[in-house]
Amino acid sequence: EVQLVESGGGLMQPGGSLRLSCAASGFTVSSKYMTWVRQAPGKGLEWVSLIYSAGTTYYADSVKGRFTVSRDNSKNTLYLQMTSLRPEDTAVYYCAGGTTSLGGVAFDIWGQGTMVTVSS
Amino acid sequence: QSALTQPASVSGSPGQSITISCTGTSSDIGGYNYVSWYQHHPGKAPKLIIYEVSNRPSGVSNRFSGSKSGNTASLTISGLQAEDEADYYCTSYTSSPYTISILVFGGGTKLTVL
């Protein structure tokens, strides 16, 4: 079964760091482009970052320089390293993946999300 | 403020058709055929229903259709069913000079089936 499972969320203080994980099963993360999308409480979906099969990475303006997306092919896992956390980073974080047949910016496999709360 | 503009809400009765618009610029929707639509039931994972403006992934009902004209994309749902009640988001690839982002979301539209 094709599946993505996020973990690593929690309550963090402003300025802190956190690493989210997204474990894949039923496919290899290196064969797809992978993304992180977040949803703040009561708000809409917001794109965060993207990593292509070749390793090229992209970030939203709001997280550039603070968040880093990576993957470990041996663990078949996607990561999001989050630093200098701000209260506005509070959100449910989803990981998702897509294949080149979808055009490069559409994602058909999604996890259930992990909650990150940044508060003092 | 989202880069793509969607109506906050739309509604329709079972069996009817509704259309959700998504307006951007020539740097995103108008310039590329990389518009996608997602259905999101609160508390669940989003679901891809349209990619590359008008393509449906395998398994998605043909009641969902997408189109584009100029800087505006549209999602039409025909034969509304109760289970269609959800939030719908459009996204587009972007090359705007005002952002380093390559992907932008709309603010989302809440569909209510009356």
CSV table of C-alpha atoms in Angstrom, one decimal:
chain,number,residue,atom,x,y,z
A,1,GLU,CA,0.0,0.0,0.0
A,2,VAL,CA,1.3,3.4,-0.9
A,3,GLN,CA,1.5,5.5,2.2
A,4,LEU,CA,3.1,8.6,3.8
A,5,VAL,CA,3.3,8.9,7.6
A,6,GLU,CA,4.5,12.2,9.2
A,7,SER,CA,5.9,12.4,12.7
A,8,GLY,CA,8.0,14.8,14.8
A,9,GLY,CA,5.4,17.5,15.5
A,10,GLY,CA,5.0,19.0,19.0
A,11,LEU,CA,5.0,22.1,21.1
A,12,MET,CA,8.0,24.3,20.7
A,13,GLN,CA,9.1,27.7,22.0
A,14,PRO,CA,9.8,30.6,19.6
A,15,GLY,CA,13.3,30.4,18.3
A,16,GLY,CA,13.5,26.7,18.7
A,17,SER,CA,14.2,23.9,16.2
A,18,LEU,CA,12.3,20.8,15.2
A,19,ARG,CA,12.7,18.1,12.5
A,20,LEU,CA,9.7,16.6,10.9
A,21,SER,CA,9.9,13.2,9.3
A,22,CYS,CA,7.7,11.6,6.6
A,23,ALA,CA,8.1,7.9,6.2
A,24,ALA,CA,7.1,6.4,2.8
A,25,SER,CA,6.0,2.9,2.1
A,26,GLY,CA,4.9,1.3,-1.2
A,27,PHE,CA,7.2,3.5,-3.2
A,28,THR,CA,10.6,5.2,-3.0
A,29,VAL,CA,10.9,8.9,-2.1
A,30,SER,CA,13.8,9.2,-4.5
A,31,SER,CA,11.5,8.3,-7.4
A,32,LYS,CA,9.1,11.1,-6.8
A,33,TYR,CA,9.2,14.8,-6.2
A,34,MET,CA,8.2,15.5,-2.6
A,35,THR,CA,6.7,18.5,-0.9
A,36,TRP,CA,5.7,19.9,2.5
A,37,VAL,CA,2.4,21.9,2.8
A,38,ARG,CA,1.0,23.4,6.0
A,39,GLN,CA,-2.3,24.6,7.3
A,40,ALA,CA,-2.5,27.0,10.1
A,41,PRO,CA,-5.5,26.8,12.4
A,42,GLY,CA,-8.5,28.2,10.7
A,43,LYS,CA,-6.5,29.0,7.5
A,44,GLY,CA,-6.0,27.5,4.1
A,45,LEU,CA,-3.2,25.3,2.7
A,46,GLU,CA,0.2,26.9,2.2
A,47,TRP,CA,3.0,25.5,0.2
A,48,VAL,CA,6.3,25.3,2.2
A,49,SER,CA,9.0,23.4,0.2
A,50,LEU,CA,9.7,21.0,-2.6
A,51,ILE,CA,12.5,18.6,-3.5
A,52,TYR,CA,12.8,17.0,-6.9
A,53,SER,CA,14.3,13.6,-7.6
A,54,ALA,CA,17.5,15.2,-8.8
A,55,GLY,CA,17.8,16.9,-5.4
A,56,THR,CA,16.8,20.4,-6.4
A,57,THR,CA,15.0,22.2,-3.6
A,58,TYR,CA,12.6,25.2,-3.4
A,59,TYR,CA,11.1,27.1,-0.5
A,60,ALA,CA,8.3,29.6,0.2
A,61,ASP,CA,9.4,33.1,1.0
A,62,SER,CA,8.1,32.7,4.5
A,63,VAL,CA,10.5,29.8,5.4
A,64,LYS,CA,13.5,30.5,3.2
A,65,GLY,CA,16.7,30.4,5.2
A,66,ARG,CA,14.9,28.8,8.2
A,67,PHE,CA,13.6,25.5,6.9
A,68,THR,CA,15.5,22.8,5.0
A,69,VAL,CA,14.0,19.9,3.1
A,70,SER,CA,16.0,16.7,2.6
A,71,ARG,CA,15.5,13.0,2.2
A,72,ASP,CA,17.3,9.8,3.3
A,73,ASN,CA,16.9,7.3,0.5
A,74,SER,CA,18.2,4.4,2.7
A,75,LYS,CA,15.4,5.1,5.2
A,76,ASN,CA,12.9,6.1,2.5
A,77,THR,CA,12.1,9.1,4.5
A,78,LEU,CA,11.6,12.8,3.8
A,79,TYR,CA,12.5,15.4,6.3
A,80,LEU,CA,11.8,19.1,7.1
A,81,GLN,CA,14.4,20.7,9.4
A,82,MET,CA,12.8,23.8,11.0
A,83,THR,CA,14.8,26.4,12.8
A,84,SER,CA,14.2,29.8,14.2
A,85,LEU,CA,10.6,28.8,14.7
A,86,ARG,CA,7.9,31.6,15.0
A,87,PRO,CA,4.4,31.5,16.3
A,88,GLU,CA,3.2,31.9,12.7
A,89,ASP,CA,4.7,28.5,11.9
A,90,THR,CA,2.0,26.9,14.0
A,91,ALA,CA,0.2,24.6,11.7
A,92,VAL,CA,-0.5,21.0,10.6
A,93,TYR,CA,2.3,20.0,8.3
A,94,TYR,CA,1.5,17.6,5.5
A,95,CYS,CA,4.0,15.8,3.3
A,96,ALA,CA,3.0,14.8,-0.2
A,97,GLY,CA,4.5,13.3,-3.3
A,98,GLY,CA,3.9,13.2,-7.1
A,99,THR,CA,5.2,11.6,-10.2
A,100,THR,CA,6.5,13.3,-13.4
A,101,SER,CA,3.4,12.3,-15.2
A,102,LEU,CA,1.5,14.8,-13.1
A,103,GLY,CA,3.5,17.7,-14.4
A,104,GLY,CA,6.0,18.4,-11.6
A,105,VAL,CA,3.9,20.4,-9.2
A,106,ALA,CA,0.8,18.2,-8.5
A,107,PHE,CA,0.8,15.7,-5.6
A,108,ASP,CA,-1.3,12.6,-5.5
A,109,ILE,CA,0.0,10.9,-2.4
A,110,TRP,CA,-0.5,12.7,1.0
A,111,GLY,CA,0.1,11.9,4.6
A,112,GLN,CA,-2.3,12.6,7.4
A,113,GLY,CA,-0.3,15.5,8.8
A,114,THR,CA,1.6,16.3,12.0
A,115,MET,CA,0.8,19.3,14.3
A,116,VAL,CA,3.5,21.9,15.1
A,117,THR,CA,2.7,24.5,17.8
A,118,VAL,CA,5.1,27.3,18.4
A,119,SER,CA,4.2,29.2,21.6
A,120,SER,CA,5.9,30.4,24.8
B,1,GLN,CA,-3.2,37.2,1.4
B,2,SER,CA,-3.0,34.3,-1.0
B,3,ALA,CA,-1.4,34.7,-4.4
B,4,LEU,CA,-4.4,33.1,-6.1
B,5,THR,CA,-7.9,34.4,-5.4
B,6,GLN,CA,-10.9,32.0,-4.8
B,7,PRO,CA,-14.4,32.8,-3.5
B,8,ALA,CA,-14.6,32.0,0.2
B,9,SER,CA,-17.7,29.9,-0.3
B,10,VAL,CA,-20.1,28.4,-2.8
B,11,SER,CA,-23.2,26.3,-2.4
B,12,GLY,CA,-25.5,24.1,-4.4
B,13,SER,CA,-28.2,21.6,-4.1
B,14,PRO,CA,-27.7,17.9,-4.8
B,15,GLY,CA,-27.7,17.2,-8.5
B,16,GLN,CA,-26.8,20.7,-9.4
B,17,SER,CA,-23.5,22.0,-10.9
B,18,ILE,CA,-21.2,24.5,-9.4
B,19,THR,CA,-18.1,26.3,-10.5
B,20,ILE,CA,-15.3,27.6,-8.4
B,21,SER,CA,-13.0,30.2,-9.9
B,22,CYS,CA,-9.3,30.8,-9.2
B,23,THR,CA,-7.8,34.0,-10.4
B,24,GLY,CA,-4.1,34.7,-10.7
B,25,THR,CA,-1.8,36.5,-13.0
B,26,SER,CA,0.2,36.0,-16.2
B,27,SER,CA,3.1,34.8,-13.9
B,28,ASP,CA,1.2,31.8,-12.7
B,29,ILE,CA,-2.2,30.7,-14.1
B,30,GLY,CA,-2.0,32.7,-17.3
B,31,GLY,CA,1.5,31.7,-18.1
B,32,TYR,CA,1.5,28.0,-17.5
B,33,ASN,CA,-0.8,24.9,-17.7
B,34,TYR,CA,0.3,23.8,-14.3
B,35,VAL,CA,-3.0,24.4,-12.4
B,36,SER,CA,-4.1,21.7,-9.9
B,37,TRP,CA,-7.1,21.4,-7.7
B,38,TYR,CA,-7.4,19.6,-4.3
B,39,GLN,CA,-10.4,18.5,-2.3
B,40,HIS,CA,-9.9,18.7,1.4
B,41,HIS,CA,-12.2,17.3,4.0
B,42,PRO,CA,-11.2,18.8,7.4
B,43,GLY,CA,-9.0,16.5,9.4
B,44,LYS,CA,-8.2,14.4,6.4
B,45,ALA,CA,-5.4,14.4,3.8
B,46,PRO,CA,-6.0,16.6,0.8
B,47,LYS,CA,-6.9,14.8,-2.4
B,48,LEU,CA,-5.7,15.7,-5.9
B,49,ILE,CA,-8.7,16.0,-8.2
B,50,ILE,CA,-7.4,17.9,-11.2
B,51,TYR,CA,-3.8,18.5,-12.5
B,52,GLU,CA,-2.4,20.4,-15.5
B,53,VAL,CA,-5.6,22.4,-15.8
B,54,SER,CA,-8.0,19.7,-16.9
B,55,ASN,CA,-6.6,16.2,-16.3
B,56,ARG,CA,-8.2,13.9,-13.8
B,57,PRO,CA,-6.0,11.4,-11.8
B,58,SER,CA,-7.1,7.8,-12.1
B,59,GLY,CA,-10.0,7.1,-9.8
B,60,VAL,CA,-11.4,10.6,-9.6
B,61,SER,CA,-15.0,11.0,-10.7
B,62,ASN,CA,-15.7,12.5,-14.1
B,63,ARG,CA,-18.1,14.8,-12.3
B,64,PHE,CA,-15.0,17.0,-11.6
B,65,SER,CA,-13.7,19.0,-14.5
B,66,GLY,CA,-11.2,21.8,-14.9
B,67,SER,CA,-10.6,24.6,-17.4
B,68,LYS,CA,-8.7,27.8,-17.8
B,69,SER,CA,-9.2,31.1,-19.6
B,70,GLY,CA,-6.5,33.8,-19.4
B,71,ASN,CA,-5.5,34.3,-15.8
B,72,THR,CA,-8.5,32.4,-14.3
B,73,ALA,CA,-8.9,28.7,-13.8
B,74,SER,CA,-12.1,27.0,-12.9
B,75,LEU,CA,-13.3,23.8,-11.3
B,76,THR,CA,-16.7,22.5,-12.1
B,77,ILE,CA,-18.5,19.9,-10.1
B,78,SER,CA,-21.5,18.4,-11.7
B,79,GLY,CA,-24.2,16.3,-10.2
B,80,LEU,CA,-23.4,17.5,-6.7
B,81,GLN,CA,-23.4,14.9,-4.0
B,82,ALA,CA,-23.4,15.3,-0.2
B,83,GLU,CA,-19.9,13.9,0.0
B,84,ASP,CA,-18.6,16.7,-2.2
B,85,GLU,CA,-19.0,19.1,0.7
B,86,ALA,CA,-15.4,20.1,1.5
B,87,ASP,CA,-12.8,22.8,1.0
B,88,TYR,CA,-11.3,23.1,-2.5
B,89,TYR,CA,-8.0,24.7,-3.2
B,90,CYS,CA,-6.4,25.6,-6.5
B,91,THR,CA,-2.6,25.8,-7.0
B,92,SER,CA,-0.3,26.9,-9.8
B,93,TYR,CA,3.3,27.0,-10.7
B,94,THR,CA,4.6,30.5,-10.5
B,95,SER,CA,7.5,32.5,-11.9
B,96,SER,CA,6.6,35.8,-10.3
B,97,PRO,CA,9.5,38.1,-9.9
B,98,TYR,CA,8.2,39.1,-6.5
B,99,THR,CA,8.7,35.8,-4.8
B,100,ILE,CA,11.1,32.9,-4.7
B,101,SER,CA,8.2,30.5,-4.4
B,102,ILE,CA,7.5,28.2,-7.4
B,103,LEU,CA,4.1,27.1,-6.2
B,104,VAL,CA,1.2,29.1,-4.9
B,105,PHE,CA,-2.1,28.1,-3.4
B,106,GLY,CA,-5.5,29.8,-3.5
B,107,GLY,CA,-7.2,30.8,-0.3
B,108,GLY,CA,-9.6,27.9,-0.5
B,109,THR,CA,-13.4,27.7,-1.2
B,110,LYS,CA,-15.8,26.0,1.2
B,111,LEU,CA,-18.4,24.1,-0.8
B,112,THR,CA,-21.7,23.6,1.0
B,113,VAL,CA,-24.2,21.1,-0.4
B,114,LEU,CA,-27.6,22.3,0.7
